[in-house]
Coordinates of C-alpha atoms in Angstrom, one line a residue:
X1080 CA 16.6 -1.4 7.7
X1081 CA 15.0 -3.2 10.6
X1082 CA 16.0 -6.9 11.0
X1083 CA 13.4 -9.3 9.6
X1084 CA 11.1 -10.6 12.3
X1085 CA 8.2 -12.3 10.6
X1086 CA 5.3 -13.6 12.8
X1087 CA 2.8 -16.3 12.0
X1088 CA -0.3 -14.4 11.0
X1089 CA -2.4 -17.5 10.9
X1090 CA -3.6 -16.6 7.4
X1091 CA -1.7 -18.5 4.8
X1092 CA 0.3 -16.3 2.5
X1093 CA -0.3 -13.1 4.6
X1094 CA 3.2 -12.3 5.8
X1095 CA 3.5 -9.8 8.7
X1096 CA 6.6 -8.1 10.2
X1097 CA 5.6 -6.0 13.2
X1098 CA 7.9 -3.2 14.1
X1099 CA 10.1 -3.9 11.0
X1100 CA 11.2 -0.2 10.9
X1101 CA 12.7 1.6 13.8
X1102 CA 11.6 5.1 14.8
X1103 CA 14.5 6.6 12.9
X1104 CA 13.8 4.5 9.8
X1105 CA 10.2 5.5 9.9
X1106 CA 11.1 9.2 10.1
X1107 CA 13.6 9.0 7.3
X1108 CA 11.3 7.1 5.0
X1109 CA 8.4 9.5 5.7
X1110 CA 10.5 12.5 4.9
X1111 CA 11.8 10.9 1.7
X1112 CA 8.3 10.0 0.5
X1113 CA 6.8 13.4 1.3
X1114 CA 9.7 15.1 -0.6
X1115 CA 9.1 12.8 -3.6
X1116 CA 5.4 13.4 -3.8
X1117 CA 5.8 17.2 -4.0
X1118 CA 6.1 16.6 -7.7
X1119 CA 3.0 14.4 -7.7
X1120 CA 0.5 16.0 -5.3
X1121 CA -1.9 13.9 -3.3
X1122 CA -5.5 14.0 -4.7
X1123 CA -8.8 12.4 -4.0
X1124 CA -9.6 9.9 -6.7
X1125 CA -13.1 9.1 -8.1
X1126 CA -14.4 5.5 -8.5
X1127 CA -15.8 4.4 -11.8
X1128 CA -19.2 4.8 -10.2
X1129 CA -18.6 8.5 -9.6
X1130 CA -17.9 8.4 -5.8
X1131 CA -14.9 10.1 -4.3
X1132 CA -12.7 7.8 -2.3
X1133 CA -12.1 8.7 1.4
X1134 CA -8.3 8.5 1.0
X1135 CA -6.0 10.8 -0.8
X1136 CA -3.5 9.2 -3.0
X1137 CA -0.6 9.5 -5.4
X1138 CA 2.0 7.2 -6.9
X1139 CA 5.8 6.7 -7.2
X1140 CA 7.7 4.7 -9.8
X1141 CA 7.3 4.1 -13.5
X1142 CA 3.6 3.1 -13.2
X1143 CA 0.8 4.4 -11.0
X1144 CA -2.6 3.0 -10.1
X1145 CA -5.5 5.3 -10.9
X1146 CA -9.3 5.2 -10.9
X1147 CA -11.9 7.4 -12.7
X1148 CA -14.9 7.1 -14.9
X1149 CA -12.8 5.0 -17.3
X1150 CA -12.1 2.3 -14.7
X1151 CA -9.2 1.0 -12.7
X1152 CA -5.8 0.8 -14.3
X1153 CA -2.1 1.7 -14.2
X1154 CA -0.6 4.6 -16.2
X1155 CA 2.6 6.4 -16.5
X1156 CA 1.4 9.9 -15.6
X1157 CA -0.4 11.8 -12.8
X1158 CA -4.1 12.3 -13.8
X1159 CA -4.2 15.8 -12.5
X1160 CA -0.8 17.3 -13.5
X1161 CA -0.1 15.1 -16.5
X1162 CA 3.5 14.7 -15.4
X1163 CA 5.3 11.4 -15.0
X1164 CA 5.2 9.9 -11.6
X1165 CA 8.4 10.6 -9.5
X1166 CA 11.0 7.9 -9.1
X1167 CA 10.5 5.4 -6.3
X1168 CA 12.9 6.2 -3.4
X1169 CA 15.7 3.7 -3.0
X1170 CA 14.8 2.6 0.5
X1171 CA 11.5 1.2 -0.8
X1172 CA 13.3 -0.9 -3.4
X1173 CA 15.6 -2.1 -0.7
X1174 CA 12.7 -3.1 1.5
X1175 CA 11.2 -5.1 -1.3
X1176 CA 14.4 -6.9 -2.0
X1177 CA 15.0 -7.6 1.7
X1178 CA 11.5 -9.0 2.4
X1179 CA 10.5 -10.6 -0.9
X1180 CA 13.2 -10.5 -3.6
X1181 CA 12.4 -11.3 -7.2
X1182 CA 11.6 -8.8 -9.9
X1183 CA 11.5 -5.3 -8.4
X1184 CA 8.3 -3.3 -8.0
X1185 CA 7.4 -0.8 -10.7
X1186 CA 4.6 0.9 -8.8
X1187 CA 4.2 2.4 -5.3
X1188 CA 0.7 3.5 -4.4
X1189 CA 0.8 6.2 -1.7
X1190 CA -2.5 6.4 0.3
X1191 CA -3.0 9.0 3.0
X1192 CA -5.8 8.2 5.5
X1193 CA -7.2 10.8 7.8
X1194 CA -9.3 9.9 10.9
X1195 CA -12.4 9.3 8.9
X1196 CA -10.9 7.4 5.9
X1197 CA -11.7 3.8 5.1
X1198 CA -11.0 1.2 2.5
X1199 CA -13.6 -1.4 1.7
X1200 CA -12.8 -5.0 1.1
X1201 CA -11.3 -5.4 -2.4
X1202 CA -8.8 -7.5 -4.3
X1203 CA -5.7 -6.3 -6.1
X1204 CA -6.5 -7.5 -9.7
X1205 CA -5.2 -4.8 -12.0
X1206 CA -1.7 -6.1 -12.3
X1207 CA -0.3 -8.0 -15.3
X1208 CA 1.0 -10.8 -13.1
X1209 CA -1.4 -11.8 -10.4
X1210 CA 1.2 -14.1 -8.8
X1211 CA 3.7 -11.3 -8.1
X1212 CA 3.5 -10.4 -4.4
X1213 CA 2.3 -7.1 -2.9
X1214 CA 4.2 -5.3 -0.1
X1215 CA 2.6 -2.8 2.3
X1216 CA 4.4 -0.4 4.7
X1217 CA 2.5 1.4 7.4
X1218 CA 3.5 4.9 8.7
X1219 CA 1.7 7.0 11.2
X1220 CA -1.6 6.3 12.9
X1221 CA -2.6 2.7 13.5
X1222 CA -5.1 1.0 11.2
X1223 CA -7.5 -1.9 11.7
X1224 CA -6.8 -4.0 8.7
X1225 CA -9.2 -6.8 7.6
X1226 CA -8.4 -9.7 5.4
X1227 CA -10.4 -12.7 4.0
X1228 CA -10.0 -15.4 1.5
X1229 CA -10.5 -14.6 -2.2
X1230 CA -13.5 -16.9 -2.4
X1231 CA -15.4 -15.3 0.5
X1232 CA -16.2 -16.5 4.0
X1233 CA -14.9 -15.3 7.4
X1234 CA -12.4 -12.5 7.7
X1235 CA -9.7 -11.7 10.2
X1236 CA -8.6 -8.3 11.6
X1237 CA -5.1 -7.2 12.5
X1238 CA -3.9 -3.9 14.0
X1239 CA -1.2 -2.4 11.8
X1240 CA 1.1 0.1 13.6
X1241 CA 3.6 2.6 12.3
X1242 CA 6.7 0.7 11.1
X1243 CA 4.8 -2.6 10.4
X1244 CA 5.3 -4.3 7.0
X1245 CA 3.0 -6.9 5.5
X1246 CA 2.8 -8.8 2.2
X1247 CA 0.2 -10.6 0.2
X1248 CA 1.8 -13.7 -1.3
X1249 CA 0.9 -17.1 -2.6
X1250 CA -2.6 -18.1 -1.4
X1251 CA -3.2 -14.6 0.0
X1252 CA -2.2 -12.7 -3.2
X1253 CA -5.9 -12.3 -4.2
X1254 CA -7.2 -12.1 -0.7
X1255 CA -10.0 -9.6 0.0
X1256 CA -8.6 -6.9 2.2
X1257 CA -9.3 -3.4 3.5
X1258 CA -9.1 -0.9 6.3
X1259 CA -12.0 -0.7 8.7
X1260 CA -10.8 2.4 10.6
X1261 CA -7.9 4.6 11.6
X1262 CA -7.0 5.0 15.3
X1263 CA -6.5 8.8 15.2
X1264 CA -3.8 10.2 17.4
X1265 CA -2.0 6.8 17.9
X1266 CA 1.2 8.2 16.3
X1267 CA 2.8 11.6 15.9
X1268 CA 4.8 10.6 12.9
X1269 CA 2.8 12.3 10.1
X1270 CA 2.5 16.1 10.0
X1271 CA -1.1 16.8 11.0
X1272 CA -1.8 13.2 11.9
X1273 CA -3.1 10.4 9.8
X1274 CA -1.7 7.2 8.3
X1275 CA 0.4 6.8 5.2
X1276 CA 0.3 3.4 3.5
X1277 CA 2.9 2.6 0.9
X1278 CA 1.8 -0.3 -1.4
X1279 CA 4.5 -1.7 -3.6
X1280 CA 3.4 -3.8 -6.6
X1281 CA 4.8 -5.4 -9.8
X1282 CA 2.1 -3.9 -12.1
X1283 CA 3.7 -4.7 -15.4
X1284 CA 4.7 -8.2 -16.6
X1285 CA 7.3 -9.9 -14.4
X1286 CA 10.5 -11.3 -16.1
X1287 CA 9.7 -14.5 -17.8
X1288 CA 5.9 -14.1 -17.7

């Protein structure tokens, strides 16, 4: 894995490691994740309000985040195939341990953004322990990522590039965050283009909670 090189994001609790993964590490991780999701095909989820999301998604690990008319939640099976989510590849668990430590993640949300996909400002609030950190890995095209305090107010934007890793911890754990746009063609990593975002979370109760 790439050597830790955290920078000061200027936003308390938002931890950012630019270029954390080398080109070879990005390629290997991309290949391993794409092989894993063959058993859990990417699909376009529907919000509780009935609107299709602009991203395609799937999950890896014991639990997976889903949305449909019943609401937002974690479950153990793919909503289309009914099969359990595939295991989380070992390199993802190693990245969590290297960057954050503590109880390991039990969910990895895989989002695939094409050139027109967006993600509105939202909070990660569906987990059992809202103090457990969230780790995000960017692969493929660059994204303009926006983050703001949980209580509202101004936001800040960061450009996330392929191989960057960031985390929501402490005061930023419930920060509002989203993706304003994808910079199409900025990376040749993903087959057919686009951005893959891998979001690792501790969805179930953490040890001792």
